[in-house]
Coordinates of C-alpha atoms in Angstrom, one line a residue:
Chain A
M41 CA 0.1 0.3 0.0
P42 CA 1.4 3.4 -1.0
L43 CA 2.5 5.7 2.2
F44 CA -0.2 8.3 1.0
E45 CA -3.1 5.8 1.3
G46 CA -1.9 4.8 4.6
L47 CA -1.7 8.3 5.7
R48 CA -5.1 9.2 4.5
L49 CA -6.6 6.2 6.4
A50 CA -4.8 7.1 9.5
F51 CA -6.4 10.4 9.4
R52 CA -9.7 9.2 8.5
E53 CA -9.5 6.7 11.6
I54 CA -8.3 9.4 14.0
A55 CA -11.3 11.6 12.6
A56 CA -13.7 9.2 13.4
H57 CA -12.6 8.9 17.1
K58 CA -11.9 12.3 17.8
L59 CA -12.4 12.4 21.6
R60 CA -11.0 9.1 21.9
S61 CA -7.8 10.4 20.0
F62 CA -7.7 13.4 22.2
F63 CA -7.7 11.6 25.4
T64 CA -5.3 9.1 23.9
L65 CA -2.7 12.0 23.2
L66 CA -3.3 14.0 26.5
G67 CA -0.2 12.6 27.8
I68 CA 1.9 13.6 24.6
I69 CA 0.3 16.7 24.6
V70 CA 1.0 17.8 27.9
S71 CA 4.5 16.5 28.0
V72 CA 5.2 18.2 24.8
A73 CA 3.5 21.3 25.8
F74 CA 5.6 21.2 28.8
L75 CA 8.8 21.1 27.0
V76 CA 8.1 23.7 24.7
A77 CA 6.6 26.4 27.2
V78 CA 9.8 25.6 29.7
V79 CA 12.2 25.9 27.1
A80 CA 10.5 29.3 25.7
I81 CA 10.1 30.8 29.2
I82 CA 13.7 30.0 30.1
Q83 CA 15.2 31.4 26.8
G84 CA 12.9 34.4 27.4
M85 CA 14.4 34.9 30.7
N86 CA 17.9 34.5 29.3
A87 CA 17.4 36.9 26.7
Y88 CA 16.1 39.1 29.4
V89 CA 19.1 38.7 31.7
S90 CA 21.6 39.4 29.0
E91 CA 19.7 42.3 27.1
N92 CA 18.0 44.0 30.3
L93 CA 19.1 43.0 33.5
A94 CA 22.8 42.9 32.9
G95 CA 22.8 46.2 31.0
A96 CA 20.7 47.8 33.9
I97 CA 23.2 46.8 36.6
V98 CA 26.6 47.1 34.9
G99 CA 25.7 49.3 32.0
R100 CA 25.9 49.1 28.3
N101 CA 29.8 48.3 27.0
A102 CA 31.1 48.6 30.6
F103 CA 32.8 46.5 33.2
Q104 CA 33.4 46.9 37.1
V105 CA 36.4 46.8 39.3
R106 CA 34.7 45.2 42.3
R107 CA 35.9 43.8 45.7
I108 CA 33.4 40.9 45.3
P109 CA 32.4 39.3 41.8
I110 CA 29.0 39.9 40.5
S111 CA 28.0 36.0 40.3
V112 CA 27.6 35.8 44.3
G113 CA 25.6 32.7 45.3
L114 CA 28.1 29.8 44.4
F115 CA 31.0 30.4 46.7
D116 CA 32.2 27.9 49.2
D117 CA 32.9 28.9 52.7
E118 CA 36.7 29.2 51.9
E119 CA 36.2 31.3 48.9
W120 CA 34.0 33.6 50.8
R121 CA 36.5 33.9 53.5
E122 CA 39.1 35.2 51.1
L123 CA 36.8 37.4 49.5
Q124 CA 36.0 38.9 52.9
R125 CA 39.6 39.6 53.5
R126 CA 40.0 41.8 50.3
P127 CA 40.4 45.7 50.7
V128 CA 37.7 48.0 49.9
I129 CA 38.1 50.0 46.6
Q130 CA 39.5 53.3 47.2
A131 CA 38.7 56.5 45.6
E132 CA 42.6 57.0 44.6
E133 CA 42.2 53.6 42.7
V134 CA 40.2 55.3 40.2
A135 CA 42.8 57.5 38.9
F136 CA 45.3 54.4 38.5
V137 CA 42.4 53.0 36.1
Q138 CA 41.8 56.0 34.4
R139 CA 45.4 56.3 33.5
A140 CA 45.6 53.0 32.1
I141 CA 42.5 53.2 29.9
P142 CA 42.7 56.8 28.1
D143 CA 40.3 55.7 25.7
A144 CA 37.6 55.0 28.2
L145 CA 34.2 57.0 27.9
A146 CA 33.9 57.3 31.6
V147 CA 35.5 56.0 34.8
S148 CA 33.5 56.4 37.8
L149 CA 33.4 55.3 41.4
Q150 CA 30.2 54.7 43.1
S151 CA 28.6 53.0 46.1
G152 CA 27.5 49.9 44.6
W153 CA 25.1 46.9 45.8
P154 CA 23.7 46.5 48.3
T155 CA 22.6 50.1 48.8
P156 CA 21.2 52.1 51.9
Q157 CA 17.6 53.3 51.9
A158 CA 16.2 56.5 53.1
D159 CA 12.7 58.3 53.2
V160 CA 12.9 61.0 51.1
S161 CA 10.5 64.2 51.6
W162 CA 9.3 67.8 50.4
R163 CA 7.2 69.7 52.7
N164 CA 4.7 67.1 53.8
Q165 CA 5.1 64.7 51.1
T166 CA 7.4 61.6 51.6
V167 CA 8.5 58.7 49.5
G168 CA 9.6 55.7 51.7
D169 CA 12.6 53.3 51.3
V170 CA 14.4 55.2 48.5
L171 CA 17.5 53.6 47.1
V172 CA 20.5 56.2 47.9
F173 CA 23.6 56.0 45.9
G174 CA 26.9 57.8 46.1
V175 CA 28.6 58.5 42.8
T176 CA 31.2 60.6 40.8
P177 CA 29.9 62.4 38.1
P178 CA 31.1 59.8 34.9
F179 CA 28.7 57.3 36.6
Q180 CA 25.9 59.3 34.8
I181 CA 27.6 58.7 31.5
V182 CA 28.2 54.8 32.3
Q183 CA 24.4 54.4 33.1
D184 CA 23.5 56.6 30.1
Y185 CA 21.2 58.7 32.4
V186 CA 19.4 61.4 30.4
M187 CA 18.2 64.4 32.5
A188 CA 14.2 65.2 32.3
A189 CA 15.1 68.5 34.1
G190 CA 18.0 70.3 35.6
E191 CA 21.4 69.0 35.4
G192 CA 23.5 66.3 36.5
L193 CA 26.5 65.9 39.1
S194 CA 29.7 67.8 38.6
D195 CA 33.2 67.4 39.9
V196 CA 33.0 70.3 41.9
D197 CA 29.8 68.9 43.6
V198 CA 32.0 66.0 44.5
R199 CA 35.1 67.9 45.4
E200 CA 33.2 70.6 47.6
R201 CA 30.9 67.8 49.2
R202 CA 27.8 69.9 48.0
R203 CA 24.5 69.2 49.4
V204 CA 23.0 68.3 46.1
A205 CA 20.9 65.4 44.6
I206 CA 19.8 63.8 41.4
L207 CA 16.3 62.2 41.8
G208 CA 15.3 59.2 39.9
Y209 CA 11.8 59.5 37.9
D210 CA 9.7 57.7 40.2
V211 CA 10.8 59.8 43.0
A212 CA 10.6 62.9 41.5
E213 CA 7.2 62.2 40.3
K214 CA 5.7 61.3 43.5
L215 CA 7.2 64.6 45.0
F216 CA 6.4 67.2 42.5
D217 CA 4.1 68.0 39.7
D218 CA 6.4 70.4 37.8
F219 CA 9.8 68.8 37.2
D220 CA 11.3 72.4 36.1
A221 CA 10.1 74.0 39.3
A222 CA 11.3 71.3 41.4
V223 CA 14.8 72.1 40.5
G224 CA 16.4 74.2 43.5
R225 CA 13.9 73.0 45.8
R226 CA 15.3 71.6 49.2
I227 CA 14.3 68.4 50.0
R228 CA 15.2 65.8 53.0
V229 CA 16.9 62.6 52.3
G230 CA 16.9 60.8 55.8
R231 CA 17.8 63.8 58.2
T232 CA 20.0 65.4 55.5
Q233 CA 18.6 68.4 53.9
V234 CA 19.8 68.7 50.1
E235 CA 18.9 70.4 46.8
V236 CA 17.6 69.0 43.9
K237 CA 19.9 69.6 41.1
G238 CA 18.5 67.4 38.3
I239 CA 15.9 64.9 37.6
V240 CA 16.7 61.6 35.3
E241 CA 14.6 60.7 32.6
A242 CA 12.7 57.5 33.3
K243 CA 14.7 54.0 32.7
G244 CA 11.4 51.6 32.8
T245 CA 11.1 48.5 34.9
V246 CA 13.6 45.6 34.9
L247 CA 12.1 42.1 36.2
G248 CA 9.2 44.0 37.4
Q249 CA 11.3 46.2 39.3
S250 CA 11.4 49.9 38.9
W251 CA 15.0 51.4 38.3
D252 CA 13.8 54.9 38.7
G253 CA 13.2 54.8 42.4
F254 CA 16.6 56.3 43.6
V255 CA 18.4 59.4 44.9
M256 CA 21.8 60.1 43.8
L257 CA 24.3 62.0 45.8
P258 CA 27.9 63.2 45.6
I259 CA 30.0 60.2 46.7
T260 CA 31.7 62.5 49.1
L261 CA 28.3 63.6 50.8
F262 CA 27.2 59.9 50.6
E263 CA 30.3 58.7 52.5
A264 CA 30.0 61.8 55.2
M265 CA 26.4 60.4 55.7
Y266 CA 26.9 56.6 55.3
G267 CA 30.5 56.1 55.7
R268 CA 32.9 54.2 53.2
R269 CA 30.6 51.3 51.9
Q270 CA 32.3 47.6 51.3
T271 CA 30.7 47.6 48.1
T272 CA 32.2 50.6 46.6
T273 CA 32.8 49.9 43.0
I274 CA 34.8 51.4 39.8
S275 CA 32.7 51.4 36.7
V276 CA 34.6 51.6 33.4
K277 CA 32.4 52.3 30.2
M278 CA 34.0 51.7 26.5
A279 CA 32.7 53.2 23.4
R280 CA 32.2 49.9 21.5
A281 CA 31.4 46.4 23.1
D282 CA 35.0 44.9 21.5
Q283 CA 37.0 47.5 23.3
V284 CA 35.6 45.8 26.8
A285 CA 38.0 42.9 26.8
G286 CA 41.3 44.7 26.4
A287 CA 40.4 47.5 28.6
M288 CA 39.5 45.1 31.5
L289 CA 43.1 43.6 31.1
R290 CA 44.6 47.1 31.4
A291 CA 42.2 47.6 34.3
E292 CA 43.7 44.7 36.0
E293 CA 47.0 45.6 35.6
A294 CA 46.5 49.1 36.6
M295 CA 44.8 47.7 40.0
R296 CA 47.7 45.4 40.5
V297 CA 50.1 48.3 40.5
A298 CA 48.1 50.6 42.7
R299 CA 47.8 47.5 45.1
R300 CA 51.4 46.6 44.9
L301 CA 50.8 43.1 44.1
R302 CA 53.9 41.1 43.6
P303 CA 54.0 38.8 40.6
G304 CA 52.3 35.5 41.3
E305 CA 50.3 37.1 44.3
P306 CA 46.4 36.6 43.4
N307 CA 44.1 39.6 42.6
D308 CA 42.3 41.0 45.7
F309 CA 39.9 42.4 43.5
T310 CA 37.9 41.3 40.6
V311 CA 37.3 42.8 37.2
D312 CA 33.8 42.0 35.9
T313 CA 31.4 42.4 33.4
A314 CA 27.7 41.5 33.6
E315 CA 28.9 38.3 31.8
G316 CA 29.5 37.2 35.3
L317 CA 26.0 37.5 36.2
I318 CA 24.8 35.8 32.7
T319 CA 27.3 33.0 33.5
F320 CA 25.8 32.5 36.9
W321 CA 22.4 32.7 35.3
E322 CA 23.3 30.4 32.4
N323 CA 24.7 27.7 35.1
L324 CA 21.1 27.9 36.9
T325 CA 19.3 27.4 33.6
R326 CA 21.9 24.5 32.5
V327 CA 20.4 22.7 35.4
I328 CA 17.0 23.3 34.4
F329 CA 17.7 22.2 31.0
A330 CA 19.1 19.0 32.2
V331 CA 15.9 18.3 34.4
V332 CA 13.3 19.2 31.9
P333 CA 14.2 16.5 29.2
A334 CA 14.2 14.0 31.8
V335 CA 10.7 15.0 33.1
V336 CA 9.4 15.2 29.4
A337 CA 11.0 11.7 28.5
I338 CA 8.9 9.9 31.4
G339 CA 5.8 12.0 30.2
V340 CA 6.3 11.0 26.8
I341 CA 6.9 7.3 27.5
V342 CA 3.6 7.1 29.5
G343 CA 2.0 8.8 26.6
G344 CA 3.5 6.0 24.2
I345 CA 2.1 3.3 26.3
V346 CA -1.1 5.0 26.1
I347 CA -1.0 5.0 22.3
M348 CA 0.3 1.5 22.4
N349 CA -2.8 0.3 24.5
I350 CA -5.3 2.3 22.3
M351 CA -3.6 1.0 19.1
L352 CA -3.9 -2.6 20.6
M353 CA -7.6 -2.2 21.6
S354 CA -8.0 -0.8 17.9
V355 CA -6.6 -3.7 16.3
T356 CA -9.0 -5.9 18.4
E357 CA -11.8 -3.8 17.3
R358 CA -10.8 -3.7 13.7
T359 CA -10.2 -7.5 13.4
F360 CA -12.9 -7.9 10.8
E361 CA -11.7 -4.9 9.0
I362 CA -8.2 -6.5 8.8
G363 CA -9.9 -9.7 7.7
I364 CA -11.6 -8.2 4.7
R365 CA -8.4 -6.4 3.7
K366 CA -6.4 -9.9 3.8
S367 CA -9.0 -11.4 1.9
V368 CA -8.7 -9.0 -0.9
G369 CA -5.1 -9.3 -1.1
A370 CA -3.2 -7.1 1.5
K371 CA 0.0 -8.6 2.6
R372 CA 1.2 -8.5 6.0
G373 CA 3.8 -5.4 5.3
D374 CA 0.6 -3.7 4.0
I375 CA -1.4 -4.1 7.3
Q376 CA 1.6 -3.3 9.3
R377 CA 2.3 -0.2 7.5
Q378 CA -1.4 0.8 7.8
F379 CA -1.3 0.6 11.7
L380 CA 2.2 1.9 12.0
A381 CA 1.1 5.1 9.9
E382 CA -1.8 5.4 12.2
S383 CA 0.3 5.1 15.5
I384 CA 2.8 7.9 13.7
V385 CA -0.1 10.2 12.8
L386 CA -1.7 9.9 16.1
A387 CA 1.7 10.7 17.9
T388 CA 2.8 13.3 15.6
T389 CA -0.8 15.0 15.8
G390 CA 0.0 14.8 19.7
G391 CA 3.2 16.3 19.4
I392 CA 1.9 19.4 17.2
L393 CA -1.1 19.9 19.6
G394 CA 1.3 20.0 22.4
I395 CA 3.7 22.7 20.6
L396 CA 0.5 24.8 20.0
T397 CA -0.3 24.3 23.8
G398 CA 3.0 25.1 25.0
W399 CA 3.4 28.1 22.6
A400 CA 0.0 29.6 23.9
L401 CA 1.2 28.8 27.5
A402 CA 4.4 30.8 26.8
Q403 CA 2.5 33.6 25.2
L404 CA 0.4 33.5 28.2
V405 CA 3.3 34.0 30.4
A406 CA 5.0 36.6 28.4
V407 CA 1.8 38.6 28.5
V408 CA 1.1 38.2 32.4
S409 CA 4.8 38.8 33.6
P410 CA 7.7 41.2 32.3
M411 CA 9.3 38.1 30.9
P412 CA 9.5 37.7 27.3
A413 CA 9.0 34.2 26.1
R414 CA 11.1 33.0 22.9
V415 CA 9.7 29.6 21.5
T416 CA 12.8 28.3 20.0
L417 CA 12.9 26.0 16.9
W418 CA 15.1 23.2 18.5
S419 CA 12.4 22.6 21.2
I420 CA 9.8 22.4 18.2
T421 CA 11.9 19.9 16.5
L422 CA 12.6 18.1 19.4
A423 CA 9.0 18.0 20.0
L424 CA 8.3 16.7 16.8
A425 CA 10.8 14.0 16.6
L426 CA 9.6 12.9 20.0
G427 CA 5.7 12.6 18.8
A428 CA 7.0 10.6 15.6
G429 CA 9.6 8.4 17.5
V430 CA 6.9 7.6 20.2
G431 CA 4.6 6.5 17.4
V432 CA 7.2 4.2 16.0
L433 CA 8.6 2.6 19.0
F434 CA 4.9 2.2 20.7
G435 CA 3.3 1.4 17.3
V436 CA 5.5 -1.7 16.1
Y437 CA 3.9 -4.2 18.3
P438 CA 0.1 -3.2 17.8
A439 CA 0.8 -3.1 13.9
R440 CA 2.4 -6.5 14.0
R441 CA 0.0 -8.3 15.8
A442 CA -2.5 -6.8 13.4
A443 CA -0.5 -8.0 10.4
R444 CA -0.2 -11.5 11.8
L445 CA -3.9 -12.3 12.1
D446 CA -5.1 -15.1 10.1
P447 CA -7.7 -14.0 7.5
I448 CA -10.0 -17.0 8.0
I449 CA -10.3 -16.2 11.9
A450 CA -10.4 -12.4 11.5
L451 CA -13.3 -12.6 9.1
R452 CA -15.2 -14.9 11.5
N453 CA -14.7 -11.9 14.0
E454 CA -17.6 -9.6 12.9
Chain B
M282 CA -18.0 -27.4 -21.3
S283 CA -14.9 -26.6 -23.1
G284 CA -11.9 -24.6 -21.8
E285 CA -8.5 -25.2 -20.6
S286 CA -7.7 -26.8 -16.7
L287 CA -7.8 -23.7 -14.4
I288 CA -7.7 -25.4 -10.8
R289 CA -6.7 -28.9 -10.4
V290 CA -6.5 -30.3 -6.5
S291 CA -5.4 -33.6 -5.8
G292 CA -5.4 -35.5 -2.4
L293 CA -6.5 -32.3 -0.9
T294 CA -6.5 -32.8 3.0
R295 CA -7.0 -30.2 6.0
E296 CA -6.8 -31.2 9.6
Y297 CA -7.5 -28.7 12.6
R298 CA -6.2 -29.4 15.9
M299 CA -9.2 -28.6 18.3
G300 CA -7.4 -29.1 21.8
A301 CA -6.6 -32.7 21.9
E302 CA -8.6 -33.9 19.1
T303 CA -7.9 -33.7 15.3
V304 CA -10.7 -32.8 13.0
H305 CA -10.4 -34.0 9.4
A306 CA -12.2 -31.4 7.6
L307 CA -11.0 -32.8 4.1
R308 CA -10.0 -36.1 3.7
G309 CA -8.3 -36.1 0.2
V310 CA -10.4 -34.2 -2.4
D311 CA -9.4 -34.4 -6.4
M312 CA -11.3 -32.2 -8.4
E313 CA -10.5 -30.1 -11.6
I314 CA -12.1 -27.0 -12.6
R315 CA -11.9 -25.6 -16.1
R316 CA -12.0 -22.1 -17.5
N317 CA -15.7 -21.0 -17.9
E318 CA -17.2 -23.1 -15.7
Y319 CA -20.1 -22.5 -13.4
L320 CA -19.7 -24.9 -10.7
A321 CA -21.8 -25.4 -7.3
I322 CA -20.3 -27.3 -4.4
M323 CA -23.1 -28.8 -2.1
G324 CA -23.2 -30.8 0.9
P325 CA -24.7 -30.9 4.3
S326 CA -23.0 -28.6 7.3
G327 CA -19.7 -30.3 8.5
S328 CA -19.1 -31.8 5.0
G329 CA -16.1 -29.6 4.4
K330 CA -17.4 -27.1 1.7
S331 CA -16.3 -24.1 3.4
T332 CA -12.8 -25.5 4.0
L333 CA -12.6 -26.4 0.5
M334 CA -13.7 -23.2 -0.6
N335 CA -11.2 -21.3 1.6
L336 CA -8.2 -23.4 0.2
I337 CA -9.4 -22.8 -3.2
G338 CA -9.9 -19.1 -2.5
C339 CA -6.1 -19.1 -0.8
L340 CA -7.3 -18.0 2.7
D341 CA -5.9 -21.4 3.9
S342 CA -2.9 -23.7 3.1
P343 CA -3.8 -27.7 3.0
T344 CA -2.6 -29.9 5.6
C345 CA -1.4 -32.2 2.6
G346 CA -2.1 -32.8 -1.0
E347 CA -1.7 -30.4 -4.1
Y348 CA -3.4 -27.6 -5.3
W349 CA -2.5 -26.0 -8.8
L350 CA -4.0 -22.5 -9.8
N351 CA -3.6 -21.3 -13.3
G352 CA -0.6 -23.9 -13.5
V353 CA 1.2 -22.5 -10.5
E354 CA 1.2 -25.0 -7.7
V355 CA -0.4 -22.5 -4.6
S356 CA -0.2 -25.5 -1.8
Q357 CA 3.2 -24.7 -1.0
M358 CA 2.9 -20.8 -1.0
Q359 CA 3.7 -18.5 2.2
D360 CA 1.5 -15.9 3.3
D361 CA 2.6 -12.9 1.4
E362 CA 2.5 -15.1 -1.9
L363 CA -0.8 -16.6 -0.9
A364 CA -1.9 -12.7 -0.4
R365 CA -0.7 -11.9 -4.2
V366 CA -2.9 -14.7 -5.6
R367 CA -5.8 -13.5 -3.6
N368 CA -5.2 -9.9 -5.1
R369 CA -4.7 -10.9 -8.5
E370 CA -6.4 -14.4 -9.2
I371 CA -9.4 -14.7 -6.8
G372 CA -12.5 -12.8 -6.3
F373 CA -14.3 -13.5 -3.2
V374 CA -18.2 -13.1 -2.3
F375 CA -19.2 -14.0 1.2
Q376 CA -22.3 -14.7 2.9
T377 CA -22.1 -11.8 5.1
F378 CA -20.7 -9.2 2.1
N379 CA -17.8 -8.3 4.2
L380 CA -17.7 -4.7 3.1
L381 CA -15.9 -1.8 5.4
P382 CA -18.4 -0.4 6.9
R383 CA -17.4 3.1 7.2
A384 CA -16.0 3.3 3.6
S385 CA -18.3 4.3 0.3
A386 CA -19.3 1.7 -2.3
L387 CA -16.6 3.1 -4.6
H388 CA -13.8 2.7 -2.0
N389 CA -14.7 -0.9 -1.0
V390 CA -14.4 -1.8 -4.6
E391 CA -11.2 0.1 -5.1
L392 CA -9.7 -2.0 -1.9
P393 CA -8.3 -5.0 -4.2
L394 CA -6.8 -2.2 -6.6
I395 CA -5.1 -0.5 -3.7
Y396 CA -2.9 -3.6 -2.8
A397 CA -2.3 -4.3 -6.4
G398 CA -0.6 -0.7 -6.2
M399 CA -2.6 1.0 -8.9
S400 CA -2.5 4.6 -8.9
G401 CA -5.5 6.8 -7.4
R402 CA -7.2 7.8 -10.8
E403 CA -6.9 4.5 -12.7
R404 CA -8.1 2.7 -9.5
R405 CA -11.5 4.8 -9.5
Q406 CA -12.0 4.6 -13.2
H407 CA -11.7 0.5 -12.6
A408 CA -13.9 0.7 -9.6
A409 CA -16.4 2.7 -11.3
R410 CA -16.7 0.7 -14.0
A411 CA -17.0 -2.6 -12.0
L412 CA -20.1 -0.9 -10.2
E413 CA -21.5 0.1 -13.3
R414 CA -21.2 -3.7 -14.5
V415 CA -23.5 -4.9 -11.5
G416 CA -26.0 -2.1 -12.0
L417 CA -25.0 0.2 -9.1
A418 CA -23.6 3.3 -11.0
D419 CA -25.8 5.6 -9.0
R420 CA -24.8 4.4 -5.6
M421 CA -21.0 4.8 -5.6
A422 CA -20.9 7.1 -2.7
H423 CA -23.3 5.2 -0.6
K424 CA -22.0 3.5 2.5
P425 CA -23.1 -0.3 3.2
N426 CA -25.4 0.7 5.7
E427 CA -27.3 3.1 3.1
L428 CA -27.5 0.1 0.9
S429 CA -30.0 -2.9 0.6
G430 CA -28.8 -6.3 1.1
G431 CA -29.0 -7.2 -2.4
Q432 CA -27.2 -3.9 -3.4
R433 CA -24.4 -4.7 -0.8
Q434 CA -24.1 -8.1 -2.2
R435 CA -23.6 -6.6 -5.8
V436 CA -20.8 -4.1 -4.2
A437 CA -19.2 -7.2 -3.1
I438 CA -19.4 -8.9 -6.2
A439 CA -17.9 -5.6 -8.0
R440 CA -15.0 -5.7 -5.4
A441 CA -14.6 -9.5 -6.6
L442 CA -14.3 -8.7 -10.2
V443 CA -12.5 -5.5 -10.0
N444 CA -9.1 -7.2 -10.5
D445 CA -10.2 -9.5 -13.3
P446 CA -9.9 -12.6 -11.3
S447 CA -9.5 -16.0 -12.8
I448 CA -12.3 -17.2 -10.5
L449 CA -15.0 -15.9 -8.8
L450 CA -15.8 -17.6 -5.6
A451 CA -19.0 -17.3 -3.8
D452 CA -19.5 -18.6 -0.2
E453 CA -23.3 -18.7 0.4
P454 CA -23.8 -15.7 -1.5
T455 CA -27.6 -15.7 -1.1
G456 CA -27.6 -16.9 2.5
N457 CA -28.5 -13.4 3.9
L458 CA -31.1 -12.4 1.2
D459 CA -34.8 -12.9 0.8
S460 CA -35.8 -14.9 -2.3
S461 CA -36.5 -12.2 -4.7
T462 CA -33.1 -10.3 -3.9
S463 CA -31.5 -14.0 -4.0
A464 CA -32.9 -14.4 -7.7
E465 CA -31.7 -11.0 -8.6
I466 CA -28.2 -11.8 -7.3
M467 CA -28.1 -15.3 -9.3
A468 CA -29.1 -13.2 -12.4
V469 CA -25.9 -11.3 -11.8
F470 CA -23.9 -14.5 -11.6
E471 CA -25.7 -16.0 -14.7
E472 CA -24.8 -12.8 -16.6
L473 CA -20.9 -12.9 -15.4
Y474 CA -20.9 -16.5 -16.4
R475 CA -22.2 -15.8 -20.0
Q476 CA -19.5 -13.2 -20.3
G477 CA -17.1 -15.7 -19.8
Q478 CA -16.5 -15.5 -15.9
T479 CA -15.5 -19.0 -14.0
V480 CA -17.9 -18.9 -11.1
V481 CA -17.4 -21.3 -8.1
M482 CA -20.2 -21.2 -5.4
V483 CA -20.7 -23.0 -2.3
T484 CA -24.3 -23.4 -1.2
H485 CA -26.6 -26.0 0.7
E486 CA -29.8 -24.8 -0.9
A487 CA -30.7 -27.4 -4.0
D488 CA -32.7 -24.2 -5.9
I489 CA -29.5 -22.1 -5.9
A490 CA -27.4 -24.8 -6.8
S491 CA -29.6 -25.4 -9.6
H492 CA -28.2 -22.5 -11.5
A493 CA -24.8 -24.0 -11.9
R494 CA -24.0 -26.2 -14.9
R495 CA -22.1 -28.5 -12.7
V496 CA -22.6 -29.6 -9.1
V497 CA -20.3 -31.1 -6.7
T498 CA -21.6 -32.6 -3.3
L499 CA -19.1 -33.2 -0.6
L500 CA -19.8 -35.7 2.2
D501 CA -17.5 -36.3 5.4
G502 CA -14.6 -34.4 3.7
V503 CA -14.6 -36.2 0.4
V504 CA -16.3 -35.7 -2.9
N505 CA -19.6 -37.7 -3.0
S506 CA -20.9 -36.8 -6.6
D507 CA -20.1 -34.8 -9.5
T508 CA -23.0 -34.0 -12.0
V509 CA -22.9 -32.1 -15.4
R510 CA -26.4 -30.9 -16.7
E511 CA -27.4 -28.8 -19.6
A512 CA -28.6 -25.4 -19.0
A513 CA -31.3 -24.8 -16.7

């Protein structure tokens, strides 16, 4: 029997038992949907982390000289103790880095994460728990801040420890109706009175978290209020992404000179990009990617066994039909191909329905959460291959049973 | 009663094992059927006529003995070779019609051609012509449950004829039909015989058998009588 005829028969048989076919396929549909949805969501999160989160924390084309690497969370105790013994980044070290990388767009010093929080108030209005940063002016370049009103911090502000502040968009919006009128107003950050010097344009949200709820102070004022932070960090921004790697090496060298480290002595600082964060995230998702196929495999095998059972039932039900076909000249191979085609079409249909369901699920997650969903080709290919594979694997036995039926006995089975 | 030899069986024996017992359905049948014969096989139930029919129809293989069809020894053939012979040489008409219930009349008739490997368009033309031959040109799209018993049996006859078989085998073809429909079906066989088709029919009804030109009776698994008579 030609292939086309087998497929046509298979579709007709499945269409004749729509509900039964659907329940037969439920296991495959759920497993494949799970595979496609989970992969899509994780890929979406990956893209999100590398495109948004990393950029938001470190800045585009930027890297940091830090006391502690960004990828926290995977240190053992020994490493952690070593990290704790590292000295804090000093303001003087900025100059060393700056000299080593003359082509840098900006080299800044900032208070880093985690950062203190304070209530910010103007007259009788208060915004609670606002993040407070201390920075040098180049930090505004590193972060690509655009001023919505007023102007940014200057070197003089830092040198003279002026009591001025730059407000994040959210904070400014809650305190003032008119941004231009807000510039020059005296607000309170905690117990300290400062003058609003500028307001930064909205940066939007990342991971559902606003990045506009902050107050930025000259680092000298910040350190007078909170002391020198352990998390103080140098940021370096390059013009292009391809300059970053070379600049990182020069920064490392400059820091070793500044710290007077002898050759062979390990660095007591870390030069890091958001790559560290991305690597950390990728390690996490690798674990998930290792677990997902195992879960899917179990689901698909169970789904396959269900298909095999239904196909065996179908062979029994259609014994008479098989008898007729054999009596008019169907060979064993013809019958075997017919039933095999049916189980493959059945399982592949399950795979396709699963892909659609998984795709819909992923889109749903993308709509209700800030995370995008990226349905990837390889997960769809894998899902289809799984479907067809299960169809073959679990269809062979019922098909052979059908093919071996004796026509006389089969015809008695009306 | 001219014509070359089409079927020759000698010493045909078929035994079944039913638990510990052995049932001797056929105990050595010798018979020859020539091209363009109209033959009825008769006998009481248990005489072995259905077993003989299944063997001639290549649905079953003999325990021992020889069966030559069209000069080829069929008795030694394996499963798939037998399927080929059923497909090319034999047209089967059953008492219970044995049509695919969900398929149209046309598709039922197409079935042997599918397994013969004929292409779709050619297949439909052949099947339509076969249905026209049995007077069902206007019922091609009907499913078996939309047809009367006589119409169903005519679909079955069209299916049996579609491959131009050497021999048309009918097993109690009127067993499930009333007398007027039976007469209709027998008229179809008569017409096919006149066109040169070899017809072998199994029946236990004497008036049905009387349509045939030659009647073979079986008793206890052997040929009991073999009568040739002139046209009814």
